[in-house]
Amino acid sequence: MAEYNRVSECVGLITLRNPPVNALSAAVRQGIVDTVQRALSDPNVKSVVICGQNGIFCGGADIKEFGSNMTGPPLIPMIHAIESANKPVVAAIEGSALGGGLELALGCHYRIAHSKARLGLPEVSLGLLPAAGGSQRLPRLIGVPAALNLITTGRHVTAAEALQLGIVDQVTDHNTVDAAVKFALSVAGRSLDPRRISTHPCPQQPDLDALFEEVMQKVRQSARGAIAPIACVQAVRAAATLPYAQGMERERELMATLFTSGQARALQYCFFAERAVGRWRMPSGARWDTSKPRPVHKAAVIGLGTMGRGITVALAQTGLSVIAVETQEKQLMEAKQAISGMLERGAKRRGVAPALDGVIYSQNIQAVADVDLVIEAVFEDIALKTKVFQQLSAVCKPGTLLCTNTSALDVDQLASETPNPELVVGMHFFAPAHVMKLLEVVYGPRSSPQAVATAMQLGKKMGKASVAVGNCRGFVGNRMLKPYIEEAFFLLEEGATPELVDQALEEFGFPMGVFRMSDLSGLDVGWRVRKGDGLVEPGTASGRSARIRQGRRYSPLGDLLCEEGRFGQKTGRGWYQYDKPGSRVARSDPWLHSFLGAYRAQHGLVARRIDHQEVLERCLYALINEGFHILDDGIAAGPEDIDVIYVSGYGWPRHRGGPMFYANMVGLAKVLERLEHYQQLHPEVPHLQPSSLLRRLVASGSPPIHKWGEAIKKLHSQL
Ligand SMILES: CCC[C@H](O)CC(=O)SCCNC(=O)CCNC(=O)[C@H](O)C(C)(C)COP(=O)([O-])OP(=O)([O-])OC[C@H]1O[C@@H](n2cnc3c(N)ncnc32)[C@H](O)[C@@H]1OP(=O)([O-])[O-]
């Protein structure tokens, strides 16, 4: 797991070998301890180089070991032994040096990085802190402000930035190990005292207290309840104010609290869930590893409204050549200007040239004749989309994949309008499409595995968290959102205010509560959908019967606001009031409160006190319950798929792992019991009726989430 060679006669070369990322497993740590000892005791060796195999230095501690009893030599004394060595040790950093990997490199006396390498201490994103001395050495090396930034955000820096910050001593475009060996030869015999970072004091910083206070305030605000970023600030504070040994003790104490926390479990679950969704599978048995994607060199986007523009930018930024089609000249020109602006701003941020030439604009759908894949992004209207699909089937070369960007329409129906339904998949982007991480790839019963594989690969290229899901109303994300929003409406009828509901959800960790979110996205969106479903009736009727539609409880509150022209931020009024249309600062609206009072009186409802606990249970358990239905229906392959969708697209707080992970943490029996409780109180609300899968899981002993897949299979086979 760590290989030892003597090179250039007097350099001991230690190579970490643990594919794919050379994580510091027990065997690797043992290998490092043994090989370092061997190099230091060999009188022919004058200096040592540590590198990793296959172009990656080290991805850090082995996260898979965290759940089990840790064995093998601990990291801290291992790194300490390297730092105290009496021969220079040089880290040769290629690929990544992350977490424990960078901490190992900080224990070395010198660091040489390849220009394409990336370095960072991303422990915070796993609910931890750099606890192998990283929180104590980095501030000593680069100063408190820069270390705070890196450790509390977990961001990866390029080799160039690492050089500028002083994390590495040299950057090379050539073979990093050769450069490191050459460097190691040049420093053999030099005094190592100035190179032992732990012996340095932190660079002086004026107004240390004020700095920490300011950073702590910012971190608390952005952490939204996550505890690791706060512990990271406390650890760096220890580095700045205490001698190294005491700082290490503080680092250990803080890590001990984080290591066993539910948040760390949730965040590490998210890390693996994000990778697991790439290994998609369909109910037909088609899978990621047996379905080969088609090459896509040229793509097209039809319809350049908000979504189409974002999709064009996302595609062009991957280096694809894109034909962007909009039939109206004025809209085409406006879109061109907007897309160019987005490409330019994006390129500036990433320090690259904008891919302006990668996009060709056209008013004519014939222009897409030779593309490999089309994404249709016209208005959400099934008749219009059907027409576009029929045109595309006639125009495109045989085998072109036809993707529809829709959030609600039936992908199967569209597929059935084309001669080749196997080439059709849904690609549900989220606005703004070039920014939002989530992509639902929607397959129908006739979508070919190759079409799904191609859309999934394209999503990955665009940097999206792509999740393959089955076709149903609202797919996964929006289908689960419906009961969540409905419960929020019902709570208003029963006595809550938008402020109370939003506060409960924001304290839980959502960036915005349901009503602030609804004001942002526009109340008219849901109104249009409800009208299409035949649910909206003029708001004059009163009493209980007016609130039962299509045989179930219905709240017309959203419709009534729309009838008043209150569409949210864009009209300056919605669930809240805004200074002017388009303004983002939501303020309580006395009109809304008296409107709610009048509404309750009209319908014979008596307001009661509603607490945060009820808001969370009713909104979140209703959403989770729908998640269980989705799993039972085979629309999502596993709970990880649902959780990745919610964390990356719907603002579910990552440190709570996603709705299904949260249900697992709360306890399935408890979720079931609360749903049963609310269902008894509200028998006319079908989404509070516990799903049969939830009942069956509880009856089979509530298996842990990583065993749900097996349990679901077993429970299905018993039916
Ligand atoms: C006392 C301790 C203190 C210490 O401070 C704590 C730490 O170091 S905490 C650690 C701090 N370090 C981090 O947070 C770094 C976490 N890692 C990363 O950010 C990326 O994996 C990396 C950038 C390295 C490569 O990206 P890429 O090229 O796109 O590749 P990819 O992402 O698809 O991963 C490929 C496979 O490797 C797996 N795997 C990866 N890392 C680890 C690991 N540390 N362990 C185990 N496994 C790991 C990953 O699951 C996947 O497996 P599979 O079965 O194929 O799905």
XYZ file of N, CA and C and ligand atoms in Angstrom, residues 20-21 23 59-64 66 75 96 98-100 103 122-123 126 129-132 271-272 275 279, ligand 1:
137
model
N -8.923 4.164 -5.955
C -8.620 5.108 -7.033
C -7.986 6.421 -6.568
N -8.021 6.750 -5.241
C -7.552 8.094 -4.865
C -6.432 8.053 -3.818
N -6.476 6.860 -0.846
C -6.956 7.269 0.476
C -6.107 6.607 1.555
N -6.322 11.441 -1.672
C -7.672 12.008 -1.448
C -8.037 12.130 0.020
N -7.079 11.894 0.922
C -7.362 12.102 2.351
C -7.632 10.812 3.086
N -8.130 10.964 4.310
C -8.457 9.782 5.119
C -9.466 8.928 4.347
N -9.467 7.632 4.623
C -10.395 6.736 3.931
C -11.768 6.872 4.588
N -12.680 7.560 3.890
C -13.990 7.869 4.485
C -14.762 6.584 4.786
N -14.491 5.546 4.003
C -15.224 4.281 4.216
C -14.884 3.663 5.572
N -14.648 5.297 8.332
C -15.170 6.076 9.459
C -16.273 5.361 10.235
N -3.033 8.783 12.202
C -2.419 9.753 11.285
C -1.498 10.749 11.986
N -4.701 15.428 -6.858
C -5.309 16.076 -5.686
C -4.509 15.788 -4.430
N -5.935 16.291 -0.793
C -7.116 16.782 -0.093
C -7.179 16.211 1.308
N -7.737 17.000 2.219
C -7.945 16.529 3.582
C -6.653 15.977 4.176
N -6.750 14.740 4.697
C -5.565 14.097 5.274
C -4.400 14.050 4.297
N -2.794 17.261 4.700
C -2.179 17.298 6.044
C -0.874 16.516 6.055
N -11.165 19.753 2.582
C -12.627 19.750 2.429
C -13.374 19.030 3.547
N -12.701 18.760 4.669
C -13.348 18.002 5.757
C -14.689 18.592 6.165
N -17.715 17.184 4.910
C -18.058 15.846 5.416
C -18.468 15.933 6.886
N -13.484 18.364 10.689
C -12.480 19.408 10.511
C -11.151 18.720 10.241
N -10.186 19.468 9.701
C -8.891 18.839 9.399
C -8.176 18.494 10.706
N -8.355 17.257 11.144
C -7.948 16.912 12.508
C -6.691 16.054 12.550
N -5.905 16.088 11.478
C -4.585 15.457 11.555
C -3.558 16.584 11.543
N -22.008 12.365 0.311
C -20.821 12.163 -0.531
C -20.965 10.851 -1.327
N -21.321 9.783 -0.642
C -21.422 8.493 -1.334
C -22.688 8.429 -2.198
N -22.205 9.839 -5.621
C -21.479 8.939 -6.514
C -22.350 7.742 -6.901
N -24.398 5.353 -10.809
C -24.536 3.920 -11.153
C -26.030 3.613 -11.281
C -8.204 12.124 11.498
C -8.627 12.331 10.091
C -8.527 13.712 9.670
C -8.685 14.019 8.206
O -8.541 15.426 8.164
C -10.018 13.591 7.672
C -10.061 13.483 6.163
O -9.105 13.457 5.466
S -11.624 13.315 5.526
C -11.364 13.117 3.781
C -11.116 14.406 3.111
N -11.046 14.197 1.691
C -12.062 14.490 0.869
O -13.095 14.979 1.273
C -11.862 14.197 -0.588
C -13.012 13.388 -1.126
N -12.805 12.992 -2.498
C -12.974 13.817 -3.552
O -13.217 15.000 -3.401
C -12.861 13.232 -4.921
O -13.098 11.843 -4.812
C -11.499 13.424 -5.614
C -11.342 14.917 -5.964
C -10.355 12.966 -4.753
C -11.500 12.606 -6.929
O -12.611 12.937 -7.702
P -13.030 12.055 -8.961
O -11.832 11.761 -9.756
O -14.173 12.772 -9.583
O -13.504 10.652 -8.362
P -14.755 10.325 -7.436
O -15.087 11.464 -6.547
O -15.830 9.740 -8.262
O -14.125 9.202 -6.496
C -13.687 7.955 -7.035
C -13.930 6.892 -6.004
O -13.095 7.125 -4.877
C -13.871 7.144 -3.685
N -13.256 8.118 -2.772
C -12.865 9.375 -3.046
N -12.299 9.929 -1.967
C -12.320 8.997 -1.001
C -11.868 8.972 0.330
N -11.257 10.040 0.892
N -12.052 7.862 1.043
C -12.639 6.789 0.510
N -13.091 6.755 -0.763
C -12.932 7.840 -1.501
C -15.246 7.575 -4.152
O -16.223 7.170 -3.224
C -15.360 6.864 -5.472
O -15.706 5.517 -5.196
P -16.676 4.704 -6.188
O -16.870 3.435 -5.485
O -15.925 4.650 -7.478
O -17.927 5.541 -6.278
